[in-house]
Amino acid sequence: MMRRPLALLLSLALALPAPLPVLAYDLPDLGDVAASELSPAAERRIGEQIISQIRWRDAAYLDDPEVEEYVNRLGHRLAAASNNPAQDFDFFVVRDPTLNAFALPGGYIGVHTGLLLAAQTESEFASVLGHEIAHVTQRHIAQIVGKQSQSAMLMVASLLVAVLAARSNSDVSQAAIAAGQAGAIQSQLGYTRAFEREADRVGLETLHGAGLDVRGMPSFFERLQRATRMYENNAPAYLRTHPLTTERIADMENRVTAMPYRQVLDSPDFGYVRAKLRASAGQPADAVRDMEDLLARSPQDEAVAYGLARALLRAGRADEAARQIEALRARAAPSPWLASLAAEISLARRQAPAAIRTLEAAQQQFPAHRSLVYLLAEARIQGGQAEQAATGVRRMIDTRSADPRLWQLLSRANAELGRRTAQHRAQAEVYVLRGSLPAAIEQLEIARRAGDGDFYELSAVDARLRELQQRLLEERRER
Ligand SMILES: [Zn+2]
């Protein structure tokens, strides 16, 4: 089995100078920040490049707006309480059972599903996010890379791209070479400990500032450490990229003892997100049995009941899923998770009008939940209301023009309406956001030839086409 390239991202990023002996640098020490670091703009650009490759090419990227939204809400709550609330953050989830989380350059933080499932409380999960946020706000990656080695960082970015490409072509050898290199580098990282301790200390303060339970940090890290004993040489990925020592845990415990005690309850969302991940894993029939077993043990658990309905839907048992979710919605507090699932079940039963009603009501009640907007657009497209779908999505694009899901939905709604120019114009934006300029240009050329655009629309297509062609030229010149 090949090691997951994603697990390498952090080790590669943090270990950068080592694999390139030709470009050996003196590592700046921890205190010396200002003089020799990668600029935040350059860092963000590199991060953007890597993340678009992950979203576009890595099959393990979890394309689930509801789960992503949850992790972002918790992550942004922590970031707002961090020592650099102005830093941009984007959180994303990778479908991988191993315990790992990693920070990419520029504030992109990835979380493995295995880590979310292993956390027993929301504060435990948040403690890992807090630690990763601290790696970013303390600018650890930038400090290691240094200003003069930006080109080396770009080389790492291209190496990562190559690794991901190799995997999607099932050419294992290339990726394995990269993995082997990263492993060798990791063992040379003497300085990582100082960064780790700083990330623990700053992360703990962030956790406290965000109103979460600080005891979540030592308890989770202690369990992670205990888990390593069972792995022997094959430690969980998180511990390979974030070496954990007894000393670190003792440090955390000492700090926590000095902080005021606070009882923090998990949000219902934490239960729902975990139930959704659990119900989505493995074979559908096994997931149903798994959720049934859990429910038999704790019949009052609303998240588990939700998980069972979701597993039933996955197993193609939509009628049973509908009975399960209806019974649950009658007794549980209203939640966007329950409304979304009820709507998805209605769609599976070809009851688009019911799905639209459920989602319209939920959107009124939970206006901040973006994933409801996507699903509502989907339901409207399926329910013959493509015009309303396009209107709703366009309204949201006004404030979130960098969201590829919205452009994809707009493209589909226009396709449904037979508006080919508008369809391909929107599809072009999907490709732009996914970092594929040639594909975007091709879409705009199709849009131009479609023959159903008015003068203004065609002028806009032409202008965008010239802009992207220019950008492509510049990109090629840079290489
Ligand atoms: Zn770390």
Short mmCIF file of C-alpha atoms and ligand atoms in Angstrom, two decimals:
data_model
loop_
_atom_site.label_atom_id
_atom_site.label_comp_id
_atom_site.label_asym_id
_atom_site.label_seq_id
_atom_site.Cartn_x
_atom_site.Cartn_y
_atom_site.Cartn_z
CA MET A 1 0.00 0.00 0.00
CA MET A 2 1.18 3.44 -0.91
CA ARG A 3 1.40 6.00 1.84
CA ARG A 4 -1.08 8.81 1.43
CA PRO A 5 0.59 11.74 -0.33
CA LEU A 6 -1.61 14.15 1.63
CA ALA A 7 -0.08 13.01 4.86
CA LEU A 8 3.17 14.23 3.44
CA LEU A 9 2.08 17.74 2.74
CA LEU A 10 3.01 19.08 6.12
CA SER A 11 6.18 17.10 6.46
CA LEU A 12 7.24 18.26 3.02
CA ALA A 13 6.30 21.83 3.77
CA LEU A 14 8.06 21.86 7.11
CA ALA A 15 10.98 19.83 5.92
CA LEU A 16 11.55 21.68 2.73
CA PRO A 17 15.27 22.48 2.63
CA ALA A 18 16.42 18.93 3.30
CA PRO A 19 15.38 17.17 0.08
CA LEU A 20 17.15 19.78 -2.00
CA PRO A 21 20.76 19.57 -0.82
CA VAL A 22 21.83 21.84 -3.66
CA LEU A 23 19.74 24.57 -2.13
CA ALA A 24 20.90 24.19 1.45
CA TYR A 25 19.90 27.10 3.69
CA ASP A 26 20.61 28.11 7.20
CA LEU A 27 17.37 27.76 9.08
CA PRO A 28 16.39 30.96 10.81
CA ASP A 29 15.91 30.41 14.52
CA LEU A 30 12.47 30.72 16.08
CA GLY A 31 12.88 34.24 17.39
CA ASP A 32 14.08 35.75 14.15
CA VAL A 33 10.88 36.22 12.22
CA ALA A 34 10.74 39.48 10.33
CA ALA A 35 13.94 39.35 8.36
CA SER A 36 13.90 36.08 6.55
CA GLU A 37 10.42 34.76 6.03
CA LEU A 38 8.28 34.01 3.05
CA SER A 39 5.83 36.86 2.47
CA PRO A 40 2.21 36.16 3.47
CA ALA A 41 1.03 36.86 -0.08
CA ALA A 42 3.49 34.38 -1.56
CA GLU A 43 2.55 31.85 1.08
CA ARG A 44 -1.14 32.23 0.30
CA ARG A 45 -0.49 31.84 -3.43
CA ILE A 46 1.46 28.63 -2.90
CA GLY A 47 -1.27 27.33 -0.60
CA GLU A 48 -3.92 28.17 -3.20
CA GLN A 49 -2.00 26.24 -5.81
CA ILE A 50 -1.78 23.15 -3.62
CA ILE A 51 -5.38 23.27 -2.42
CA SER A 52 -6.79 23.59 -5.91
CA GLN A 53 -4.86 20.44 -6.83
CA ILE A 54 -6.28 18.62 -3.83
CA ARG A 55 -9.86 19.71 -4.53
CA TRP A 56 -9.60 18.93 -8.20
CA ARG A 57 -7.47 15.80 -8.34
CA ASP A 58 -7.41 14.01 -5.05
CA ALA A 59 -10.18 11.44 -4.86
CA ALA A 60 -9.89 11.48 -1.07
CA TYR A 61 -10.92 15.15 -0.84
CA LEU A 62 -14.31 15.07 0.89
CA ASP A 63 -16.63 17.00 -1.38
CA ASP A 64 -19.32 17.49 1.25
CA PRO A 65 -20.34 21.11 1.83
CA GLU A 66 -22.17 20.28 5.05
CA VAL A 67 -19.16 18.65 6.71
CA GLU A 68 -16.78 21.27 5.31
CA GLU A 69 -19.04 24.03 6.62
CA TYR A 70 -19.05 22.53 10.11
CA VAL A 71 -15.25 22.29 10.26
CA ASN A 72 -14.97 25.83 8.92
CA ARG A 73 -17.42 27.22 11.46
CA LEU A 74 -15.50 25.68 14.36
CA GLY A 75 -12.16 26.58 12.76
CA HIS A 76 -13.12 30.22 12.20
CA ARG A 77 -14.44 30.50 15.73
CA LEU A 78 -10.99 29.43 16.92
CA ALA A 79 -9.16 31.63 14.40
CA ALA A 80 -11.14 34.66 15.64
CA ALA A 81 -9.81 33.95 19.14
CA SER A 82 -6.24 33.40 17.94
CA ASN A 83 -3.37 35.87 18.19
CA ASN A 84 -3.84 36.82 14.51
CA PRO A 85 -7.58 37.10 13.79
CA ALA A 86 -6.83 38.86 10.47
CA GLN A 87 -5.19 35.75 8.96
CA ASP A 88 -7.28 34.01 6.28
CA PHE A 89 -8.15 30.39 6.98
CA ASP A 90 -9.76 27.66 4.94
CA PHE A 91 -10.49 24.26 6.41
CA PHE A 92 -11.14 21.13 4.40
CA VAL A 93 -11.68 17.44 5.08
CA VAL A 94 -9.92 14.41 3.61
CA ARG A 95 -11.54 10.99 3.64
CA ASP A 96 -8.87 8.99 5.42
CA PRO A 97 -9.19 6.76 8.50
CA THR A 98 -5.76 7.70 9.86
CA LEU A 99 -5.40 10.28 12.61
CA ASN A 100 -4.05 13.34 10.89
CA ALA A 101 -4.40 17.06 10.38
CA PHE A 102 -1.99 19.37 8.59
CA ALA A 103 -1.39 23.01 7.81
CA LEU A 104 -0.45 24.05 4.29
CA PRO A 105 1.16 27.39 3.50
CA GLY A 106 -1.28 30.31 3.58
CA GLY A 107 -3.77 29.10 6.21
CA TYR A 108 -5.23 26.03 4.48
CA ILE A 109 -5.84 23.36 7.09
CA GLY A 110 -6.76 19.78 6.25
CA VAL A 111 -8.37 17.32 8.63
CA HIS A 112 -8.67 13.56 8.16
CA THR A 113 -12.09 12.02 8.82
CA GLY A 114 -10.30 9.55 11.14
CA LEU A 115 -9.34 12.40 13.45
CA LEU A 116 -12.89 13.74 13.64
CA LEU A 117 -14.15 10.26 14.50
CA ALA A 118 -11.44 9.65 17.10
CA ALA A 119 -12.18 12.82 19.07
CA GLN A 120 -14.57 12.12 21.94
CA THR A 121 -15.58 15.72 22.52
CA GLU A 122 -15.81 18.80 20.35
CA SER A 123 -13.13 20.45 22.48
CA GLU A 124 -10.77 17.54 21.75
CA PHE A 125 -11.28 17.99 18.03
CA ALA A 126 -10.93 21.76 18.40
CA SER A 127 -7.63 21.32 20.23
CA VAL A 128 -6.04 19.85 17.11
CA LEU A 129 -7.46 22.68 14.98
CA GLY A 130 -6.09 25.17 17.54
CA HIS A 131 -2.65 23.57 17.29
CA GLU A 132 -2.70 23.77 13.46
CA ILE A 133 -3.98 27.36 13.54
CA ALA A 134 -1.02 28.20 15.78
CA HIS A 135 1.44 26.72 13.24
CA VAL A 136 -0.04 29.21 10.77
CA THR A 137 -0.31 32.31 12.99
CA GLN A 138 3.23 31.70 14.30
CA ARG A 139 4.31 31.49 10.65
CA HIS A 140 6.28 28.30 11.15
CA ILE A 141 6.27 27.25 7.52
CA ALA A 142 7.31 30.71 6.37
CA GLN A 143 10.15 30.81 8.86
CA ILE A 144 11.52 27.49 7.72
CA VAL A 145 11.28 28.26 4.07
CA GLY A 146 12.81 31.70 4.31
CA LYS A 147 12.53 34.54 1.85
CA GLN A 148 15.31 33.48 -0.49
CA SER A 149 13.86 30.03 -1.05
CA GLN A 150 10.45 30.92 -2.47
CA SER A 151 11.43 29.17 -5.66
CA ALA A 152 12.14 26.05 -3.63
CA MET A 153 8.65 26.30 -2.14
CA LEU A 154 7.24 26.42 -5.64
CA MET A 155 9.25 23.31 -6.43
CA VAL A 156 7.63 21.58 -3.50
CA ALA A 157 4.24 22.69 -4.74
CA SER A 158 4.98 21.18 -8.14
CA LEU A 159 6.30 18.03 -6.51
CA LEU A 160 3.01 17.71 -4.63
CA VAL A 161 1.14 18.22 -7.84
CA ALA A 162 3.20 15.47 -9.42
CA VAL A 163 2.48 13.17 -6.48
CA LEU A 164 -1.26 13.76 -6.76
CA ALA A 165 -1.17 13.33 -10.51
CA ALA A 166 0.80 10.12 -10.14
CA ARG A 167 -1.84 8.77 -7.82
CA SER A 168 -4.75 9.60 -10.09
CA ASN A 169 -2.90 7.85 -12.93
CA SER A 170 -2.27 4.94 -10.57
CA ASP A 171 1.42 5.29 -11.29
CA VAL A 172 2.49 4.35 -7.82
CA SER A 173 6.25 4.50 -8.29
CA GLN A 174 6.58 8.29 -8.51
CA ALA A 175 4.47 8.84 -5.42
CA ALA A 176 6.36 6.15 -3.53
CA ILE A 177 9.67 7.84 -4.28
CA ALA A 178 8.33 11.12 -2.96
CA ALA A 179 6.95 9.36 0.10
CA GLY A 180 10.28 7.70 0.81
CA GLN A 181 12.06 11.04 0.57
CA ALA A 182 9.66 12.69 2.93
CA GLY A 183 10.10 9.91 5.46
CA ALA A 184 13.87 10.30 5.38
CA ILE A 185 13.57 14.06 5.77
CA GLN A 186 11.17 13.81 8.66
CA SER A 187 13.74 12.00 10.80
CA GLN A 188 16.18 14.90 10.35
CA LEU A 189 13.82 17.46 11.81
CA GLY A 190 15.52 18.42 15.03
CA TYR A 191 13.90 21.83 15.16
CA THR A 192 10.34 20.62 14.91
CA ARG A 193 10.05 20.20 18.67
CA ALA A 194 10.40 23.90 19.33
CA PHE A 195 7.63 24.60 16.82
CA GLU A 196 5.45 21.87 18.29
CA ARG A 197 5.74 23.25 21.81
CA GLU A 198 4.96 26.73 20.61
CA ALA A 199 1.94 25.48 18.65
CA ASP A 200 0.72 23.67 21.81
CA ARG A 201 1.08 26.75 23.98
CA VAL A 202 -0.53 29.17 21.51
CA GLY A 203 -3.18 26.62 20.52
CA LEU A 204 -4.20 26.15 24.13
CA GLU A 205 -4.69 29.91 24.56
CA THR A 206 -6.79 29.96 21.40
CA LEU A 207 -8.92 27.09 22.67
CA HIS A 208 -9.49 28.98 25.92
CA GLY A 209 -10.24 32.24 24.10
CA ALA A 210 -12.86 30.51 21.93
CA GLY A 211 -14.72 29.30 25.02
CA LEU A 212 -13.86 25.63 24.62
CA ASP A 213 -12.68 23.14 27.23
CA VAL A 214 -8.89 23.37 27.50
CA ARG A 215 -8.72 19.93 29.08
CA GLY A 216 -9.60 18.56 25.65
CA MET A 217 -6.05 19.14 24.50
CA PRO A 218 -3.99 17.02 26.92
CA SER A 219 -6.68 14.32 27.00
CA PHE A 220 -6.77 13.94 23.22
CA PHE A 221 -3.02 14.15 22.76
CA GLU A 222 -2.56 11.59 25.51
CA ARG A 223 -4.92 9.18 23.76
CA LEU A 224 -3.08 9.78 20.48
CA GLN A 225 0.17 8.93 22.20
CA ARG A 226 -1.28 5.79 23.77
CA ALA A 227 -2.53 4.74 20.34
CA THR A 228 1.02 4.92 18.96
CA ARG A 229 2.13 2.00 21.11
CA MET A 230 -0.09 -0.30 19.11
CA TYR A 231 1.40 0.91 15.85
CA GLU A 232 5.05 0.32 16.77
CA ASN A 233 7.11 1.66 13.87
CA ASN A 234 4.05 2.72 12.00
CA ALA A 235 2.89 5.64 14.15
CA PRO A 236 -0.33 7.46 13.20
CA ALA A 237 0.36 10.07 10.56
CA TYR A 238 -0.41 12.91 12.93
CA LEU A 239 2.42 11.88 15.17
CA ARG A 240 4.83 11.50 12.30
CA THR A 241 4.23 15.09 11.27
CA HIS A 242 3.80 16.42 14.81
CA PRO A 243 6.19 14.44 16.99
CA LEU A 244 4.56 14.08 20.39
CA THR A 245 6.54 13.63 23.58
CA THR A 246 5.61 12.89 27.18
CA GLU A 247 7.21 16.22 27.99
CA ARG A 248 4.80 18.04 25.66
CA ILE A 249 1.80 16.42 27.30
CA ALA A 250 3.11 17.22 30.77
CA ASP A 251 3.56 20.85 29.67
CA MET A 252 -0.04 21.02 28.45
CA GLU A 253 -1.33 19.47 31.66
CA ASN A 254 0.55 22.00 33.78
CA ARG A 255 -0.86 24.92 31.82
CA VAL A 256 -4.38 23.51 31.93
CA THR A 257 -4.26 23.05 35.71
CA ALA A 258 -3.52 26.75 36.05
CA MET A 259 -6.54 27.72 33.93
CA PRO A 260 -10.09 28.14 35.28
CA TYR A 261 -12.35 25.07 35.03
CA ARG A 262 -15.14 25.35 32.52
CA GLN A 263 -17.89 22.90 31.66
CA VAL A 264 -18.44 22.92 27.88
CA LEU A 265 -21.15 20.93 26.16
CA ASP A 266 -20.69 19.63 22.62
CA SER A 267 -22.85 21.31 20.00
CA PRO A 268 -25.49 19.03 18.40
CA ASP A 269 -23.57 19.59 15.13
CA PHE A 270 -20.61 17.64 16.50
CA GLY A 271 -22.82 14.58 16.95
CA TYR A 272 -24.41 14.98 13.52
CA VAL A 273 -21.15 15.46 11.63
CA ARG A 274 -19.67 12.33 13.18
CA ALA A 275 -22.81 10.30 12.54
CA LYS A 276 -22.77 11.43 8.91
CA LEU A 277 -19.13 10.40 8.44
CA ARG A 278 -19.75 7.07 10.12
CA ALA A 279 -22.88 6.37 8.06
CA SER A 280 -20.97 7.27 4.88
CA ALA A 281 -18.05 4.89 5.47
CA GLY A 282 -17.67 1.32 4.23
CA GLN A 283 -20.32 -0.74 2.48
CA PRO A 284 -23.89 0.65 2.76
CA ALA A 285 -25.28 -2.56 4.29
CA ASP A 286 -22.51 -2.62 6.91
CA ALA A 287 -23.14 1.04 7.73
CA VAL A 288 -26.83 0.25 8.36
CA ARG A 289 -25.91 -2.59 10.73
CA ASP A 290 -23.32 -0.40 12.45
CA MET A 291 -25.85 2.40 13.08
CA GLU A 292 -28.54 -0.11 14.19
CA ASP A 293 -26.13 -1.56 16.75
CA LEU A 294 -25.26 1.90 18.03
CA LEU A 295 -28.93 2.86 18.26
CA ALA A 296 -29.79 -0.32 20.17
CA ARG A 297 -27.19 0.72 22.76
CA SER A 298 -28.34 4.35 23.01
CA PRO A 299 -31.91 4.66 21.69
CA GLN A 300 -32.22 8.30 22.81
CA ASP A 301 -29.18 9.49 20.83
CA GLU A 302 -30.52 11.81 18.14
CA ALA A 303 -27.28 11.89 16.17
CA VAL A 304 -27.24 8.10 15.95
CA ALA A 305 -30.88 8.01 14.84
CA TYR A 306 -29.94 10.55 12.16
CA GLY A 307 -26.99 8.35 11.16
CA LEU A 308 -29.29 5.36 10.74
CA ALA A 309 -31.62 7.33 8.44
CA ARG A 310 -28.60 8.39 6.39
CA ALA A 311 -27.24 4.84 6.16
CA LEU A 312 -30.67 3.56 5.08
CA LEU A 313 -30.79 6.20 2.35
CA ARG A 314 -27.34 5.15 1.18
CA ALA A 315 -28.43 1.51 1.09
CA GLY A 316 -31.29 2.41 -1.23
CA ARG A 317 -33.94 1.98 1.48
CA ALA A 318 -35.41 5.47 1.06
CA ASP A 319 -38.91 4.65 2.38
CA GLU A 320 -37.51 3.34 5.68
CA ALA A 321 -35.15 6.31 5.81
CA ALA A 322 -38.15 8.63 5.42
CA ARG A 323 -40.00 7.01 8.35
CA GLN A 324 -36.86 7.20 10.47
CA ILE A 325 -36.19 10.91 9.77
CA GLU A 326 -39.85 11.88 10.23
CA ALA A 327 -39.97 10.23 13.65
CA LEU A 328 -36.71 11.93 14.59
CA ARG A 329 -37.78 15.39 13.41
CA ALA A 330 -40.94 15.05 15.51
CA ARG A 331 -38.92 14.74 18.72
CA ALA A 332 -35.53 16.42 18.13
CA ALA A 333 -34.70 20.14 18.15
CA PRO A 334 -34.82 21.63 14.63
CA SER A 335 -31.46 21.42 12.92
CA PRO A 336 -30.13 22.11 9.42
CA TRP A 337 -28.65 18.59 9.44
CA LEU A 338 -32.10 17.04 9.88
CA ALA A 339 -33.70 19.31 7.26
CA SER A 340 -30.99 18.52 4.70
CA LEU A 341 -31.31 14.79 5.20
CA ALA A 342 -35.12 14.94 5.03
CA ALA A 343 -34.80 16.83 1.73
CA GLU A 344 -32.23 14.39 0.32
CA ILE A 345 -34.57 11.52 1.18
CA SER A 346 -37.46 13.31 -0.55
CA LEU A 347 -35.30 13.76 -3.65
CA ALA A 348 -34.38 10.07 -3.63
CA ARG A 349 -38.12 9.31 -3.53
CA ARG A 350 -38.70 11.68 -6.46
CA GLN A 351 -40.59 14.14 -4.29
CA ALA A 352 -38.80 17.34 -5.28
CA PRO A 353 -41.64 19.68 -4.18
CA ALA A 354 -41.46 18.28 -0.63
CA ALA A 355 -37.67 18.72 -0.65
CA ILE A 356 -38.04 22.34 -1.82
CA ARG A 357 -40.60 23.10 0.94
CA THR A 358 -38.38 21.57 3.63
CA LEU A 359 -35.32 23.49 2.46
CA GLU A 360 -37.08 26.83 2.02
CA ALA A 361 -38.33 26.60 5.60
CA ALA A 362 -34.88 25.54 6.86
CA GLN A 363 -33.22 28.41 5.01
CA GLN A 364 -35.52 30.88 6.78
CA GLN A 365 -34.65 29.31 10.10
CA PHE A 366 -30.88 28.87 9.52
CA PRO A 367 -29.91 31.62 7.07
CA ALA A 368 -26.19 31.27 7.82
CA HIS A 369 -26.03 27.65 6.65
CA ARG A 370 -24.66 27.73 3.14
CA SER A 371 -25.00 24.03 2.45
CA LEU A 372 -28.78 24.50 2.53
CA VAL A 373 -28.45 26.88 -0.44
CA TYR A 374 -26.65 24.28 -2.57
CA LEU A 375 -29.18 21.61 -1.77
CA LEU A 376 -32.11 23.94 -2.39
CA ALA A 377 -30.71 24.83 -5.82
CA GLU A 378 -30.28 21.11 -6.53
CA ALA A 379 -33.88 20.39 -5.46
CA ARG A 380 -35.18 23.24 -7.62
CA ILE A 381 -33.26 21.97 -10.65
CA GLN A 382 -34.68 18.47 -10.12
CA GLY A 383 -38.14 19.88 -9.43
CA GLY A 384 -38.42 21.85 -12.68
CA GLN A 385 -37.68 25.23 -11.04
CA ALA A 386 -34.35 25.89 -12.74
CA GLU A 387 -35.14 29.60 -13.11
CA GLN A 388 -35.53 30.03 -9.31
CA ALA A 389 -32.42 27.89 -8.81
CA ALA A 390 -30.38 30.18 -11.08
CA THR A 391 -31.72 33.32 -9.36
CA GLY A 392 -30.92 32.02 -5.87
CA VAL A 393 -27.42 30.91 -6.85
CA ARG A 394 -26.64 34.17 -8.68
CA ARG A 395 -27.63 36.15 -5.61
CA MET A 396 -25.15 34.17 -3.55
CA ILE A 397 -22.40 34.48 -6.16
CA ASP A 398 -22.57 38.28 -5.65
CA THR A 399 -20.89 37.81 -2.29
CA ARG A 400 -19.11 34.48 -2.83
CA SER A 401 -17.74 34.60 -6.34
CA ALA A 402 -14.85 32.24 -5.48
CA ASP A 403 -17.14 29.30 -4.68
CA PRO A 404 -16.91 26.68 -7.47
CA ARG A 405 -19.99 24.80 -6.19
CA LEU A 406 -22.17 27.84 -6.87
CA TRP A 407 -20.83 28.24 -10.42
CA GLN A 408 -21.37 24.52 -11.05
CA LEU A 409 -24.99 24.79 -9.93
CA LEU A 410 -25.49 27.93 -12.05
CA SER A 411 -24.09 26.07 -15.04
CA ARG A 412 -26.46 23.16 -14.47
CA ALA A 413 -29.49 25.40 -13.98
CA ASN A 414 -28.70 27.20 -17.24
CA ALA A 415 -28.19 23.88 -19.04
CA GLU A 416 -31.63 22.84 -17.80
CA LEU A 417 -33.06 26.10 -19.17
CA GLY A 418 -31.35 25.55 -22.54
CA ARG A 419 -29.21 28.69 -22.16
CA ARG A 420 -25.99 27.41 -23.64
CA THR A 421 -23.94 30.61 -23.58
CA ALA A 422 -24.72 31.15 -19.89
CA GLN A 423 -24.13 27.45 -19.14
CA HIS A 424 -20.61 27.38 -20.58
CA ARG A 425 -19.75 30.81 -19.21
CA ALA A 426 -20.51 29.55 -15.69
CA GLN A 427 -18.66 26.29 -16.36
CA ALA A 428 -15.60 28.36 -17.33
CA GLU A 429 -15.60 29.94 -13.85
CA VAL A 430 -15.66 26.48 -12.28
CA TYR A 431 -12.44 25.65 -14.15
CA VAL A 432 -10.83 28.99 -13.28
CA LEU A 433 -11.44 28.33 -9.60
CA ARG A 434 -10.07 24.85 -9.95
CA GLY A 435 -6.88 26.18 -11.46
CA SER A 436 -7.41 24.91 -15.00
CA LEU A 437 -7.15 27.91 -17.32
CA PRO A 438 -7.00 25.97 -20.62
CA ALA A 439 -10.28 24.19 -19.80
CA ALA A 440 -11.85 27.54 -18.80
CA ILE A 441 -10.78 29.12 -22.10
CA GLU A 442 -12.24 26.20 -24.01
CA GLN A 443 -15.59 26.69 -22.22
CA LEU A 444 -15.62 30.39 -23.11
CA GLU A 445 -14.94 29.53 -26.75
CA ILE A 446 -17.89 27.13 -26.70
CA ALA A 447 -20.00 29.86 -25.04
CA ARG A 448 -19.06 32.25 -27.83
CA ARG A 449 -20.15 29.82 -30.53
CA ALA A 450 -23.34 28.74 -28.75
CA GLY A 451 -25.32 31.38 -30.60
CA ASP A 452 -27.93 32.18 -27.96
CA GLY A 453 -26.20 35.02 -26.08
CA ASP A 454 -27.21 38.65 -26.47
CA PHE A 455 -24.76 41.46 -27.26
CA TYR A 456 -23.94 42.22 -23.60
CA GLU A 457 -23.42 38.61 -22.69
CA LEU A 458 -21.10 38.05 -25.65
CA SER A 459 -19.07 41.15 -24.83
CA ALA A 460 -18.65 39.86 -21.28
CA VAL A 461 -17.55 36.46 -22.64
CA ASP A 462 -15.01 38.12 -24.96
CA ALA A 463 -13.61 40.29 -22.19
CA ARG A 464 -13.23 37.34 -19.85
CA LEU A 465 -11.66 35.26 -22.62
CA ARG A 466 -8.99 37.91 -23.30
CA GLU A 467 -8.29 38.21 -19.58
CA LEU A 468 -7.80 34.47 -19.13
CA GLN A 469 -5.67 34.12 -22.26
CA GLN A 470 -3.43 36.88 -20.92
CA ARG A 471 -3.22 35.18 -17.54
CA LEU A 472 -2.31 31.86 -19.15
CA LEU A 473 0.48 33.53 -21.13
CA GLU A 474 1.88 35.09 -17.97
CA GLU A 475 1.74 31.80 -16.12
CA ARG A 476 3.63 30.02 -18.86
CA ARG A 477 6.23 32.76 -18.96
CA GLU A 478 6.82 32.37 -15.21
CA ARG A 479 7.72 28.71 -15.56
ZN ZN B 1 2.26 20.40 15.03
#
